[in-house]
Amino acid sequence: MPTLLRIDSSTRVEGSHTRALGDQAQAAWLAANPAGTVITRNTPDGSIPYLSQDTIAGFFTPPDDQTPEMKEATALSDQLIAELHSADLLLITAPLYNFGVPAALKAWIDLVTRMGHTFSYEDGAFKGLTQTKRAIVVCGYGSGDYLQGQPKEAANFLEPYLRFLLGFIGIEDVQVVSVQSTTADADTVTRNMDQARADLALMI
Ligand SMILES: Cc1cc2nc3c(=O)[nH]c(=O)nc-3n(C[C@H](O)[C@H](O)[C@H](O)COP(=O)(O)O)c2cc1C
């Protein structure tokens, strides 16, 4: 059964531009995959903790040698990675927070970016192991000029980071939809959202 894994990260549940675009992508994907399953992770809801000492120790301890504490501390990572491997399409919605990814999304990334599961290191080289091969990333920016070739490109640690990270874990096809200036006047926001919706419509 086709599976969409949706990872939201705006702390705003109401009035979020990135979530609104995520809703459009999800609806289009379900229209194209009527029998499909959608798995949703709302990362800011407190369900994704930061890495702990036992989580990291568990990551680097063979399963048979893990203590009960390590097993418990890595269980959520196991589950999130299983969700990732099961997905035909990964959809991430991500606002720019202080020039980077929201901490809640980083917490999810820290639990799924795991040696032996989503990447390997052999003979001096990293290799991505994620079975999902396609991602759509929706990026939202309060102001403008963050995109490639624009004046604030160097301050954008959101899109370049997510492109690199997803490539690192083996997701080869990453498409990005951006909406900038979401805190501008209403006409600008409407125009920019319309453009982002049109860009997204071409992807699914
Ligand atoms: C904590 C926080 C930090 C932000 N940092 C930036 C920033 O560095 N640059 C920027 O242009 N906008 C910044 N913004 C604005 C958001 O990127 C913008 O409002 C975006 O649309 C939020 O996504 P959403 O509409 O899906 O909630 C920030 C917003 C918040 C809440």
Short mmCIF file of C-alpha atoms and ligand atoms in Angstrom, two decimals:
data_model
loop_
_atom_site.label_atom_id
_atom_site.label_comp_id
_atom_site.label_asym_id
_atom_site.label_seq_id
_atom_site.Cartn_x
_atom_site.Cartn_y
_atom_site.Cartn_z
CA MET A 1 0.00 0.00 0.00
CA PRO A 2 1.50 3.42 -0.90
CA THR A 3 2.48 5.46 2.14
CA LEU A 4 3.01 9.16 2.64
CA LEU A 5 5.05 10.18 5.68
CA ARG A 6 4.27 13.76 6.65
CA ILE A 7 6.52 15.59 9.10
CA ASP A 8 5.21 18.99 10.25
CA SER A 9 7.34 21.39 12.26
CA SER A 10 5.66 24.79 12.53
CA THR A 11 4.75 25.44 16.14
CA ARG A 12 1.67 27.19 14.79
CA VAL A 13 -1.19 24.80 14.17
CA GLU A 14 -3.55 27.64 13.20
CA GLY A 15 -2.47 30.09 10.50
CA SER A 16 0.61 28.15 9.43
CA HIS A 17 1.61 28.70 5.82
CA THR A 18 3.82 25.62 5.66
CA ARG A 19 1.11 23.38 7.09
CA ALA A 20 -1.42 24.83 4.62
CA LEU A 21 0.89 23.90 1.75
CA GLY A 22 1.43 20.50 3.37
CA ASP A 23 -2.36 20.02 3.43
CA GLN A 24 -2.47 20.73 -0.31
CA ALA A 25 0.33 18.24 -1.01
CA GLN A 26 -1.32 15.59 1.15
CA ALA A 27 -4.71 16.08 -0.56
CA ALA A 28 -3.11 15.83 -4.02
CA TRP A 29 -1.17 12.72 -3.02
CA LEU A 30 -4.34 11.07 -1.63
CA ALA A 31 -6.23 11.94 -4.82
CA ALA A 32 -3.49 10.17 -6.80
CA ASN A 33 -3.26 7.30 -4.26
CA PRO A 34 -6.83 6.73 -3.01
CA ALA A 35 -5.86 3.53 -1.19
CA GLY A 36 -2.78 5.16 0.33
CA THR A 37 -1.90 5.56 4.00
CA VAL A 38 -0.75 8.82 5.54
CA ILE A 39 1.49 8.74 8.62
CA THR A 40 1.72 12.15 10.30
CA ARG A 41 4.23 13.34 12.85
CA ASN A 42 3.47 16.70 14.41
CA THR A 43 6.97 17.25 15.78
CA PRO A 44 6.30 20.30 18.01
CA ASP A 45 3.63 18.45 20.03
CA GLY A 46 6.18 17.18 22.54
CA SER A 47 6.20 13.58 21.31
CA ILE A 48 9.74 13.74 19.92
CA PRO A 49 12.30 14.17 22.72
CA TYR A 50 15.86 15.37 22.33
CA LEU A 51 18.58 12.72 22.26
CA SER A 52 19.48 11.38 25.70
CA GLN A 53 22.61 9.67 27.03
CA ASP A 54 20.86 6.26 26.83
CA THR A 55 19.64 6.94 23.28
CA ILE A 56 23.13 7.67 22.02
CA ALA A 57 24.62 4.73 23.95
CA GLY A 58 21.89 2.50 22.49
CA PHE A 59 22.60 3.70 18.95
CA PHE A 60 26.17 2.41 19.23
CA THR A 61 25.50 -0.81 21.16
CA PRO A 62 24.58 -4.04 19.31
CA PRO A 63 20.93 -5.00 20.02
CA ASP A 64 21.87 -8.13 22.00
CA ASP A 65 24.07 -6.07 24.35
CA GLN A 66 21.62 -3.22 24.94
CA THR A 67 20.44 -2.62 28.50
CA PRO A 68 16.66 -2.32 29.10
CA GLU A 69 17.20 1.45 29.45
CA MET A 70 18.94 1.62 26.06
CA LYS A 71 16.19 -0.44 24.43
CA GLU A 72 13.56 1.88 25.83
CA ALA A 73 15.54 4.97 24.86
CA THR A 74 15.95 3.82 21.24
CA ALA A 75 12.41 2.45 20.74
CA LEU A 76 11.03 5.69 19.34
CA SER A 77 13.99 6.00 16.96
CA ASP A 78 13.27 2.42 15.76
CA GLN A 79 9.65 3.37 15.14
CA LEU A 80 10.41 6.66 13.36
CA ILE A 81 12.97 4.93 11.14
CA ALA A 82 10.46 2.17 10.30
CA GLU A 83 7.98 4.89 9.31
CA LEU A 84 10.61 6.52 7.12
CA HIS A 85 11.57 3.27 5.38
CA SER A 86 7.89 2.48 4.77
CA ALA A 87 7.20 5.75 2.96
CA ASP A 88 6.94 6.12 -0.80
CA LEU A 89 7.02 9.88 -0.32
CA LEU A 90 8.38 11.95 2.57
CA LEU A 91 6.69 15.33 2.98
CA ILE A 92 8.38 17.79 5.36
CA THR A 93 6.88 21.18 6.16
CA ALA A 94 9.46 23.49 7.72
CA PRO A 95 9.49 27.18 8.63
CA LEU A 96 12.74 29.10 9.01
CA TYR A 97 13.29 29.65 12.72
CA ASN A 98 16.29 31.83 13.53
CA PHE A 99 17.88 30.97 10.19
CA GLY A 100 17.64 27.20 10.62
CA VAL A 101 15.28 24.28 11.15
CA PRO A 102 12.82 24.34 14.06
CA ALA A 103 14.23 22.50 17.08
CA ALA A 104 11.33 20.03 16.97
CA LEU A 105 12.23 19.01 13.40
CA LYS A 106 15.88 18.70 14.42
CA ALA A 107 14.81 16.35 17.23
CA TRP A 108 13.09 14.11 14.62
CA ILE A 109 16.18 14.31 12.39
CA ASP A 110 18.43 13.30 15.31
CA LEU A 111 16.32 10.18 15.90
CA VAL A 112 16.19 9.05 12.26
CA THR A 113 19.76 9.85 11.20
CA ARG A 114 21.29 6.70 12.62
CA MET A 115 24.31 4.64 11.65
CA GLY A 116 23.42 1.20 10.36
CA HIS A 117 19.80 2.20 9.80
CA THR A 118 19.65 5.25 7.54
CA PHE A 119 23.35 5.59 6.73
CA SER A 120 26.48 3.48 6.89
CA TYR A 121 30.18 4.26 7.12
CA GLU A 122 32.42 1.75 5.40
CA ASP A 123 35.87 2.00 3.88
CA GLY A 124 36.02 5.68 4.71
CA ALA A 125 32.77 6.55 2.96
CA PHE A 126 29.24 7.35 4.06
CA LYS A 127 26.33 5.74 2.26
CA GLY A 128 22.63 6.55 2.58
CA LEU A 129 20.42 3.59 3.45
CA THR A 130 16.94 5.11 3.54
CA GLN A 131 14.55 3.10 1.42
CA THR A 132 12.39 6.15 0.69
CA LYS A 133 13.78 7.72 -2.44
CA ARG A 134 11.62 10.82 -2.81
CA ALA A 135 10.91 13.86 -0.65
CA ILE A 136 9.00 17.09 -1.00
CA VAL A 137 10.06 19.84 1.39
CA VAL A 138 7.94 22.94 2.00
CA CYS A 139 10.00 25.84 3.35
CA GLY A 140 8.46 29.00 4.84
CA TYR A 141 10.26 32.28 5.49
CA GLY A 142 8.93 35.33 7.32
CA SER A 143 10.93 37.75 5.18
CA GLY A 144 12.36 37.47 1.70
CA ASP A 145 15.58 37.19 -0.33
CA TYR A 146 16.72 33.85 1.15
CA LEU A 147 16.74 31.78 -2.03
CA GLN A 148 19.64 30.88 -4.33
CA GLY A 149 21.19 33.98 -5.86
CA GLN A 150 19.28 36.33 -3.53
CA PRO A 151 20.92 38.75 -1.04
CA LYS A 152 20.21 36.69 2.11
CA GLU A 153 21.11 33.30 0.61
CA ALA A 154 24.01 32.91 3.09
CA ALA A 155 21.57 33.20 6.02
CA ASN A 156 19.42 30.31 4.79
CA PHE A 157 20.41 27.28 6.83
CA LEU A 158 17.01 25.66 6.22
CA GLU A 159 16.76 24.51 2.59
CA PRO A 160 20.48 23.78 2.04
CA TYR A 161 20.64 21.85 5.33
CA LEU A 162 17.55 19.77 4.58
CA ARG A 163 18.72 19.03 1.03
CA PHE A 164 22.11 17.90 2.36
CA LEU A 165 20.71 15.85 5.23
CA LEU A 166 18.11 14.05 3.11
CA GLY A 167 20.75 13.28 0.48
CA PHE A 168 23.08 12.03 3.21
CA ILE A 169 20.53 9.46 4.41
CA GLY A 170 19.92 8.33 0.84
CA ILE A 171 16.87 10.24 -0.37
CA GLU A 172 17.92 10.99 -3.91
CA ASP A 173 15.00 13.00 -5.26
CA VAL A 174 14.35 16.10 -3.12
CA GLN A 175 12.00 18.80 -4.42
CA VAL A 176 11.59 22.05 -2.51
CA VAL A 177 8.68 24.49 -2.52
CA SER A 178 9.34 27.86 -0.88
CA VAL A 179 7.04 30.57 0.34
CA GLN A 180 8.83 33.76 1.36
CA SER A 181 7.69 36.99 3.05
CA THR A 182 4.87 35.35 4.98
CA THR A 183 4.89 38.29 7.40
CA ALA A 184 4.48 40.89 4.63
CA ASP A 185 1.23 42.64 3.65
CA ALA A 186 -1.80 40.51 2.76
CA ASP A 187 -1.48 41.00 -1.02
CA THR A 188 2.16 39.88 -0.99
CA VAL A 189 1.35 36.85 1.13
CA THR A 190 -1.54 35.86 -1.15
CA ARG A 191 0.65 36.24 -4.23
CA ASN A 192 3.49 34.22 -2.72
CA MET A 193 1.16 31.49 -1.45
CA ASP A 194 -0.50 31.26 -4.88
CA GLN A 195 2.92 30.82 -6.48
CA ALA A 196 3.92 28.16 -3.95
CA ARG A 197 0.60 26.34 -4.51
CA ALA A 198 1.20 26.38 -8.26
CA ASP A 199 4.77 25.08 -7.79
CA LEU A 200 3.49 22.31 -5.53
CA ALA A 201 0.74 21.31 -7.93
CA LEU A 202 3.38 20.41 -10.51
CA MET A 203 5.13 18.02 -8.12
CA ILE A 204 2.41 15.50 -7.27
C1 LIG B 1 10.77 31.41 16.56
C2 LIG B 1 10.69 32.02 15.19
C3 LIG B 1 11.85 32.35 14.51
C4 LIG B 1 11.79 32.89 13.23
N1 LIG B 1 12.94 33.19 12.58
C5 LIG B 1 12.89 33.73 11.34
C6 LIG B 1 14.08 34.06 10.64
O1 LIG B 1 15.18 33.83 11.09
N2 LIG B 1 13.95 34.62 9.41
C7 LIG B 1 12.74 34.86 8.84
O2 LIG B 1 12.68 35.37 7.73
N3 LIG B 1 11.59 34.51 9.48
C8 LIG B 1 11.65 33.97 10.70
N4 LIG B 1 10.50 33.63 11.35
C9 LIG B 1 9.21 33.76 10.63
C10 LIG B 1 8.75 32.43 10.08
O3 LIG B 1 9.75 31.82 9.27
C11 LIG B 1 7.49 32.63 9.25
O4 LIG B 1 6.51 33.24 10.04
C12 LIG B 1 6.96 31.32 8.70
O5 LIG B 1 5.88 31.59 7.85
C13 LIG B 1 6.50 30.41 9.83
O6 LIG B 1 5.93 29.24 9.28
P1 LIG B 1 4.37 28.96 9.41
O7 LIG B 1 3.66 30.07 8.66
O8 LIG B 1 4.16 27.64 8.78
O9 LIG B 1 4.04 28.98 10.88
C14 LIG B 1 10.53 33.09 12.62
C15 LIG B 1 9.36 32.75 13.31
C16 LIG B 1 9.45 32.23 14.58
C17 LIG B 1 8.16 31.86 15.29
#
